[in-house]
Coordinates of C-alpha atoms and ligand atoms in Angstrom, one line a residue:
M1 CA 27.1 -3.7 18.7
Q2 CA 25.1 -6.7 17.4
D3 CA 23.0 -5.9 14.4
D4 CA 19.7 -6.8 16.1
K5 CA 20.5 -4.3 18.9
K6 CA 21.0 -1.4 16.4
I7 CA 18.4 1.3 15.7
D8 CA 16.3 1.2 12.6
I9 CA 17.4 4.4 10.9
L10 CA 15.1 4.1 7.9
S11 CA 12.0 4.2 10.1
M12 CA 13.0 7.6 11.6
T13 CA 11.3 10.8 10.6
Y14 CA 13.6 13.8 10.0
D15 CA 13.1 15.2 13.4
E16 CA 13.7 11.8 15.1
L17 CA 17.0 11.4 13.2
S18 CA 18.0 15.0 14.1
S19 CA 17.5 14.3 17.9
A20 CA 19.4 11.1 17.7
L21 CA 22.3 12.8 16.0
V22 CA 22.4 15.6 18.6
E23 CA 22.3 13.0 21.3
M24 CA 25.5 11.5 19.7
G25 CA 27.1 15.0 19.9
E26 CA 26.7 15.7 16.2
K27 CA 25.6 19.0 14.7
S28 CA 22.0 18.8 13.6
F29 CA 22.8 19.9 10.0
R30 CA 24.3 16.4 9.4
T31 CA 20.7 15.2 9.4
K32 CA 20.1 16.8 6.1
Q33 CA 23.0 14.9 4.4
I34 CA 22.2 11.6 6.0
F35 CA 18.4 11.8 5.4
K36 CA 19.1 12.7 1.7
W37 CA 21.3 9.6 1.4
L38 CA 18.7 7.4 2.9
H39 CA 15.6 8.7 1.2
G40 CA 16.8 10.6 -1.8
R41 CA 19.5 8.2 -3.0
N42 CA 18.3 4.9 -1.6
A43 CA 21.7 4.2 0.1
V44 CA 22.1 0.7 1.7
S45 CA 25.3 1.4 3.6
F46 CA 26.9 4.2 5.5
S47 CA 30.1 3.7 3.5
Q48 CA 28.3 5.1 0.5
M49 CA 27.8 8.5 2.3
S50 CA 30.9 10.1 0.7
D51 CA 30.3 13.6 2.0
I52 CA 30.5 12.4 5.6
S53 CA 33.7 11.8 7.5
A54 CA 34.9 8.2 7.9
D55 CA 34.8 8.7 11.7
L56 CA 31.1 9.6 11.7
R57 CA 30.3 6.9 9.2
N58 CA 31.8 4.3 11.5
R59 CA 29.9 5.7 14.5
L60 CA 26.7 5.7 12.5
D61 CA 27.3 2.1 11.6
E62 CA 27.8 1.1 15.2
R63 CA 24.6 2.6 16.3
F64 CA 22.1 2.2 13.4
Y65 CA 21.2 -0.3 10.6
I66 CA 19.8 0.5 7.2
Q67 CA 16.8 -1.7 6.3
D68 CA 17.7 -3.6 3.1
L69 CA 15.0 -6.0 2.3
K70 CA 16.1 -9.4 1.0
I71 CA 14.6 -10.5 -2.3
V72 CA 13.9 -14.3 -2.1
R73 CA 11.9 -14.6 -5.3
K74 CA 11.4 -12.4 -8.3
L75 CA 8.8 -13.1 -11.0
S76 CA 8.8 -11.1 -14.2
S77 CA 5.7 -11.1 -16.4
K78 CA 6.2 -12.3 -20.0
K79 CA 3.1 -10.3 -21.0
D80 CA 4.0 -6.9 -19.7
D81 CA 6.8 -5.3 -17.6
T82 CA 5.3 -6.2 -14.3
I83 CA 7.7 -7.6 -11.7
K84 CA 6.7 -9.2 -8.5
Y85 CA 9.1 -9.5 -5.5
L86 CA 8.8 -11.7 -2.5
F87 CA 10.9 -10.2 0.3
E88 CA 12.1 -11.9 3.4
L89 CA 12.1 -9.8 6.6
R90 CA 14.6 -9.9 9.3
D91 CA 12.4 -12.2 11.4
G92 CA 11.8 -14.6 8.5
E93 CA 8.3 -13.4 7.6
H94 CA 7.5 -12.7 3.9
I95 CA 5.8 -9.9 2.1
E96 CA 5.1 -9.0 -1.6
T97 CA 5.7 -5.9 -3.7
V98 CA 4.7 -5.4 -7.3
S99 CA 6.4 -3.0 -9.7
M100 CA 4.3 -2.0 -12.7
V101 CA 4.8 0.1 -15.9
Y102 CA 1.9 2.2 -17.1
H103 CA 1.9 4.6 -20.0
H104 CA 1.9 7.5 -17.6
G105 CA 4.8 6.2 -15.5
N106 CA 5.9 3.5 -13.1
S107 CA 4.0 2.4 -10.1
I108 CA 4.8 0.3 -7.0
C109 CA 2.2 -1.6 -4.9
V110 CA 3.4 -2.1 -1.4
S111 CA 2.3 -4.3 1.6
T112 CA 1.6 -2.7 5.0
Q113 CA 1.2 -5.8 7.2
V114 CA 2.3 -9.5 7.3
G115 CA -1.1 -11.1 6.6
C116 CA -4.4 -9.4 7.4
K117 CA -7.2 -9.6 10.0
M118 CA -10.0 -8.3 7.8
G119 CA -11.2 -11.6 6.4
C120 CA -12.5 -10.5 3.0
T121 CA -13.6 -13.7 1.4
F122 CA -12.1 -13.2 -2.0
C123 CA -8.7 -12.1 -0.8
A124 CA -5.6 -14.4 -0.5
S125 CA -3.8 -12.1 2.0
T126 CA -6.2 -12.9 4.8
I127 CA -6.5 -16.6 4.5
A128 CA -3.7 -17.5 6.9
G129 CA -4.6 -14.7 9.2
Y130 CA -2.6 -11.8 10.6
R131 CA 1.0 -12.0 11.8
R132 CA 2.2 -8.5 12.5
D133 CA 2.3 -4.9 11.3
L134 CA 5.2 -3.7 9.1
T135 CA 7.5 -1.0 10.4
V136 CA 8.0 2.3 8.5
S137 CA 11.3 1.0 7.1
E138 CA 9.7 -2.2 5.9
I139 CA 7.2 -0.2 4.0
V140 CA 9.5 2.3 2.6
G141 CA 12.2 -0.4 2.1
Q142 CA 10.0 -2.2 -0.4
I143 CA 10.0 0.8 -2.7
Y144 CA 13.7 1.4 -2.4
A145 CA 14.7 -2.3 -2.8
A146 CA 12.4 -2.7 -5.9
E147 CA 13.8 0.6 -7.4
R148 CA 17.4 -0.6 -6.9
E149 CA 16.8 -4.0 -8.3
S150 CA 14.7 -2.9 -11.3
G151 CA 16.4 0.4 -12.0
R152 CA 12.9 1.9 -12.4
H153 CA 11.9 5.0 -10.3
A154 CA 8.4 4.7 -9.0
D155 CA 6.4 7.8 -9.9
S156 CA 3.3 6.6 -8.0
I157 CA 2.9 4.3 -5.0
V158 CA -0.2 2.4 -4.0
L159 CA -0.8 0.8 -0.6
M160 CA -2.7 -2.1 -2.1
G161 CA -0.5 -5.1 -1.2
I162 CA -0.9 -7.4 1.7
G163 CA -2.6 -5.9 4.8
E164 CA -5.0 -3.2 5.8
P165 CA -3.2 0.2 5.9
M166 CA -5.8 1.7 8.3
D167 CA -5.1 -1.1 10.7
N168 CA -1.4 -0.1 10.9
F169 CA -2.4 3.6 11.0
D170 CA 0.5 5.2 12.9
N171 CA 3.2 3.5 10.9
V172 CA 1.4 4.2 7.6
V173 CA 1.1 7.9 8.5
S174 CA 4.8 8.1 9.5
F175 CA 5.7 6.3 6.2
L176 CA 3.7 9.0 4.3
K177 CA 5.6 11.8 6.2
V178 CA 9.0 10.2 5.7
L179 CA 8.3 9.5 2.0
S180 CA 7.0 13.0 1.2
D181 CA 9.6 15.0 3.2
E182 CA 11.2 17.5 0.8
R183 CA 14.6 16.9 2.5
G184 CA 14.6 13.3 1.4
R185 CA 12.6 11.7 -1.4
G186 CA 10.0 14.5 -1.6
Q187 CA 7.4 12.1 -3.0
S188 CA 4.3 13.9 -4.1
L189 CA 1.4 12.5 -2.1
R190 CA -1.0 13.2 -4.9
H191 CA 0.6 10.2 -6.5
V192 CA 0.2 8.0 -3.4
S193 CA -3.0 6.0 -3.1
V194 CA -4.0 4.5 0.3
S195 CA -6.6 1.7 0.0
T196 CA -8.9 0.7 2.8
C197 CA -11.6 -1.9 3.3
G198 CA -13.6 0.8 5.2
I199 CA -12.4 1.4 8.8
V200 CA -14.5 4.4 9.3
P201 CA -12.8 6.1 12.3
R202 CA -9.5 6.0 10.5
I203 CA -11.0 7.5 7.4
R204 CA -12.2 10.4 9.5
E205 CA -8.8 10.8 11.2
L206 CA -7.1 10.8 7.8
A207 CA -9.5 13.4 6.5
D208 CA -8.5 15.7 9.3
M209 CA -4.8 15.3 8.5
K210 CA -5.3 16.6 4.9
L211 CA -2.3 14.8 3.6
G212 CA -3.3 15.2 -0.1
I213 CA -3.2 11.4 -0.8
T214 CA -5.7 9.6 -2.9
L215 CA -8.1 7.5 -0.9
S216 CA -9.3 4.3 -2.4
V217 CA -12.2 2.5 -0.7
S218 CA -12.8 -1.2 -1.4
L219 CA -16.5 -1.4 -1.8
H220 CA -17.2 -4.6 -3.8
S221 CA -21.0 -4.3 -3.1
A222 CA -23.5 -1.5 -2.5
V223 CA -25.9 -3.9 -0.9
D224 CA -25.4 -3.9 2.9
T225 CA -26.2 -7.6 3.5
R226 CA -24.1 -8.8 0.5
R227 CA -21.2 -6.6 1.5
S228 CA -21.3 -8.1 5.1
E229 CA -21.1 -11.6 3.6
I230 CA -18.0 -10.9 1.5
M231 CA -16.4 -8.2 3.8
P232 CA -16.7 -8.8 7.5
V233 CA -15.6 -5.3 8.3
N234 CA -19.0 -4.2 7.0
R235 CA -20.6 -5.8 10.1
R236 CA -18.7 -3.2 12.2
Y237 CA -19.0 -0.2 10.0
D238 CA -22.0 -0.6 7.6
I239 CA -22.2 0.8 4.2
H240 CA -24.2 4.0 5.1
E241 CA -21.7 4.9 7.8
L242 CA -18.9 4.3 5.4
I243 CA -20.4 6.4 2.6
K244 CA -21.1 9.2 5.0
A245 CA -17.4 9.2 6.1
C246 CA -16.4 9.2 2.4
R247 CA -18.6 12.2 1.6
D248 CA -17.2 14.0 4.6
Y249 CA -13.6 13.1 3.5
T250 CA -14.3 14.7 0.1
D251 CA -15.8 17.8 1.7
K252 CA -12.9 18.2 4.0
T253 CA -10.0 17.5 1.6
G254 CA -11.5 18.4 -1.8
R255 CA -10.2 15.1 -3.1
R256 CA -12.5 12.6 -4.9
I257 CA -12.6 9.0 -3.7
S258 CA -11.9 6.1 -5.8
F259 CA -14.1 3.0 -5.1
E260 CA -12.6 -0.4 -5.9
Y261 CA -15.1 -3.0 -7.0
A262 CA -14.0 -6.5 -7.9
V263 CA -16.7 -8.0 -10.1
I264 CA -17.6 -11.5 -9.1
R265 CA -19.9 -13.4 -11.4
G266 CA -23.3 -14.1 -9.8
V267 CA -22.3 -12.4 -6.6
N268 CA -22.2 -8.6 -7.2
D269 CA -22.8 -8.1 -10.9
S270 CA -26.6 -8.1 -11.3
D271 CA -28.9 -5.3 -12.4
D272 CA -29.9 -4.8 -8.8
D273 CA -26.2 -4.5 -7.9
A274 CA -25.8 -1.7 -10.5
K275 CA -29.0 0.1 -9.2
A276 CA -27.8 -0.1 -5.6
L277 CA -24.4 1.4 -6.6
H278 CA -26.2 4.2 -8.5
S279 CA -28.5 5.1 -5.5
L280 CA -25.5 4.9 -3.1
L281 CA -23.1 7.0 -5.1
S282 CA -25.1 9.3 -7.3
G283 CA -24.3 12.9 -6.7
M284 CA -21.0 12.1 -5.0
I285 CA -17.7 13.2 -6.6
C286 CA -16.1 9.8 -7.0
H287 CA -14.8 7.3 -9.4
I288 CA -15.5 3.5 -9.6
N289 CA -12.7 1.2 -10.6
L290 CA -13.9 -2.2 -11.7
I291 CA -11.5 -5.1 -11.5
P292 CA -12.3 -8.6 -12.7
V293 CA -11.9 -10.7 -9.5
N294 CA -8.7 -12.6 -9.5
P295 CA -9.4 -16.3 -8.9
I296 CA -7.6 -17.7 -5.9
K297 CA -7.1 -21.3 -5.2
E298 CA -9.0 -21.4 -2.0
R299 CA -12.3 -19.9 -3.4
T300 CA -14.6 -20.5 -6.3
Y301 CA -15.2 -16.8 -7.3
R302 CA -14.9 -16.2 -11.0
S303 CA -15.1 -13.2 -13.4
D304 CA -14.6 -12.6 -17.1
R305 CA -13.7 -9.5 -19.1
S306 CA -17.0 -9.5 -21.0
G307 CA -19.1 -9.7 -17.9
V308 CA -17.1 -6.9 -16.3
N309 CA -17.6 -4.7 -19.5
V310 CA -21.3 -5.4 -19.4
F311 CA -21.5 -4.3 -15.8
A312 CA -19.3 -1.2 -16.5
K313 CA -21.7 -0.2 -19.3
K314 CA -24.7 -0.5 -17.0
L315 CA -23.0 1.8 -14.5
S316 CA -21.9 4.4 -17.1
D317 CA -25.3 4.4 -18.7
M318 CA -26.7 5.4 -15.3
G319 CA -24.2 8.3 -15.3
L320 CA -21.6 6.9 -12.9
N321 CA -18.0 7.6 -13.5
V322 CA -16.5 4.2 -14.1
T323 CA -13.4 2.6 -15.5
V324 CA -12.2 -1.0 -15.9
R325 CA -8.8 -1.5 -14.5
R326 CA -6.2 -3.1 -16.8
T327 CA -4.9 -6.3 -15.3
L328 CA -1.2 -6.4 -15.3
G329 CA 1.0 -9.4 -14.4
A330 CA -1.9 -11.9 -14.7
D331 CA 0.7 -14.7 -15.5
I332 CA 2.6 -14.1 -12.3
D333 CA -0.2 -14.1 -9.7
A334 CA 0.1 -10.4 -9.2
A335 CA -3.1 -10.3 -7.0
C336 CA -2.1 -9.6 -3.4
G337 CA -1.1 -12.4 -1.1
Q338 CA -0.9 -15.1 -3.7
L339 CA 2.9 -15.4 -3.9
R340 CA 3.4 -15.4 -0.2
R341 CA 0.7 -18.1 0.2
K342 CA 2.5 -20.3 -2.4
Y343 CA 5.9 -19.8 -0.9
E344 CA 4.8 -20.6 2.7
I345 CA 2.8 -23.7 1.9
Ligands
SAH401 N1 -6.8 -3.9 2.7 C1 -6.8 -2.8 1.8 C2 -5.7 -2.9 0.7 C3 -5.2 -4.2 0.2 S1 -6.1 -5.0 -1.1 C4 -8.2 -2.8 1.1 O1 -9.0 -3.7 1.4 O2 -8.5 -1.9 0.3 C5 -6.0 -4.1 -2.5 C6 -7.3 -4.3 -3.3 O3 -7.4 -5.6 -4.0 C7 -8.6 -4.1 -2.5 O4 -9.5 -3.4 -3.2 C8 -9.0 -5.6 -2.4 O5 -10.4 -5.7 -2.1 C9 -8.7 -6.1 -3.8 N2 -8.6 -7.6 -3.9 C10 -8.2 -8.5 -3.0 N3 -8.3 -9.7 -3.4 C11 -8.7 -9.6 -4.7 C12 -9.0 -10.6 -5.7 N4 -8.9 -11.9 -5.5 N5 -9.5 -10.1 -6.9 C13 -9.6 -8.8 -7.1 N6 -9.3 -7.8 -6.2 C14 -8.9 -8.3 -5.0

């Protein structure tokens, strides 16, 4: 069978794989061995599956393919241990993945779409628009390929690369199920963060699923008109609707939300901005993560460490729970979407 006619085995949940094997006349207990090879041992070929007969390995190879993302560029930071990968997908599209080392462990930031529809004005991922959603295997495959190449196991995973995870909802949810399945990788979802620009109905759906993930919400302004200017999604789901969904999320799941806030000089860092954040979030169990906005070529937005620290102090003096995120990989354009843009121009 031609490779492009084969079935994408890495996108399958345990139960889907089990049904496919039974359909081939195999005993369903084989699923356990194969799923472990795929998701527990990052196998890239059926020939590695040494506890499976040669005959079955051949039949698997005829029917399925194992997604193995091709690294076309690798940038290693000279300042820290950050590595950024540019992957080429089977249809020639490109996505980015970043592997980072923190004192508490290794982390991987993955993409969920090729491009993005959301149109946030400060973000490089959205400039050339949206191309398509990533499949489960293309999301999970970024983690496995980066781990194989770097030799670093990812303790935590963040869905903060290119794309809006809540706009590729079904695949992202299947990805979380596959990743956390005890019979495979058994990833603790406490160490998985899903970041969203604020698609309210999806936040509500996610709350009902009680997956145990950490939800990050990209806020970037607590002033409704300002947020609409920099994040068009706010014109569909305004700030009050968003915060109500966030409060309900915390009530339902018992998990506190992390709000991302890229500080942009002269745009969202005034005293009024701080006060608006305070009145929006006070009394809510949450955490604000400030990031100096990463300058992108197409925009004039700027930020500096000292301005961010001043803004952070204002917020913490008001009693808000705030941290300033360390910037890693600044010398290799680790902000999402930047490498893909450069490569494709
Ligand atoms: N679409 C999702 C996840 C991808 S972006 C979301 O919006 O949350 C990951 C984070 O990086 C988001 O908080 C996003 O707003 C932020 N971001 C995008 N471009 C940035 C830039 N130039 N500087 C700083 N943060 C940026």
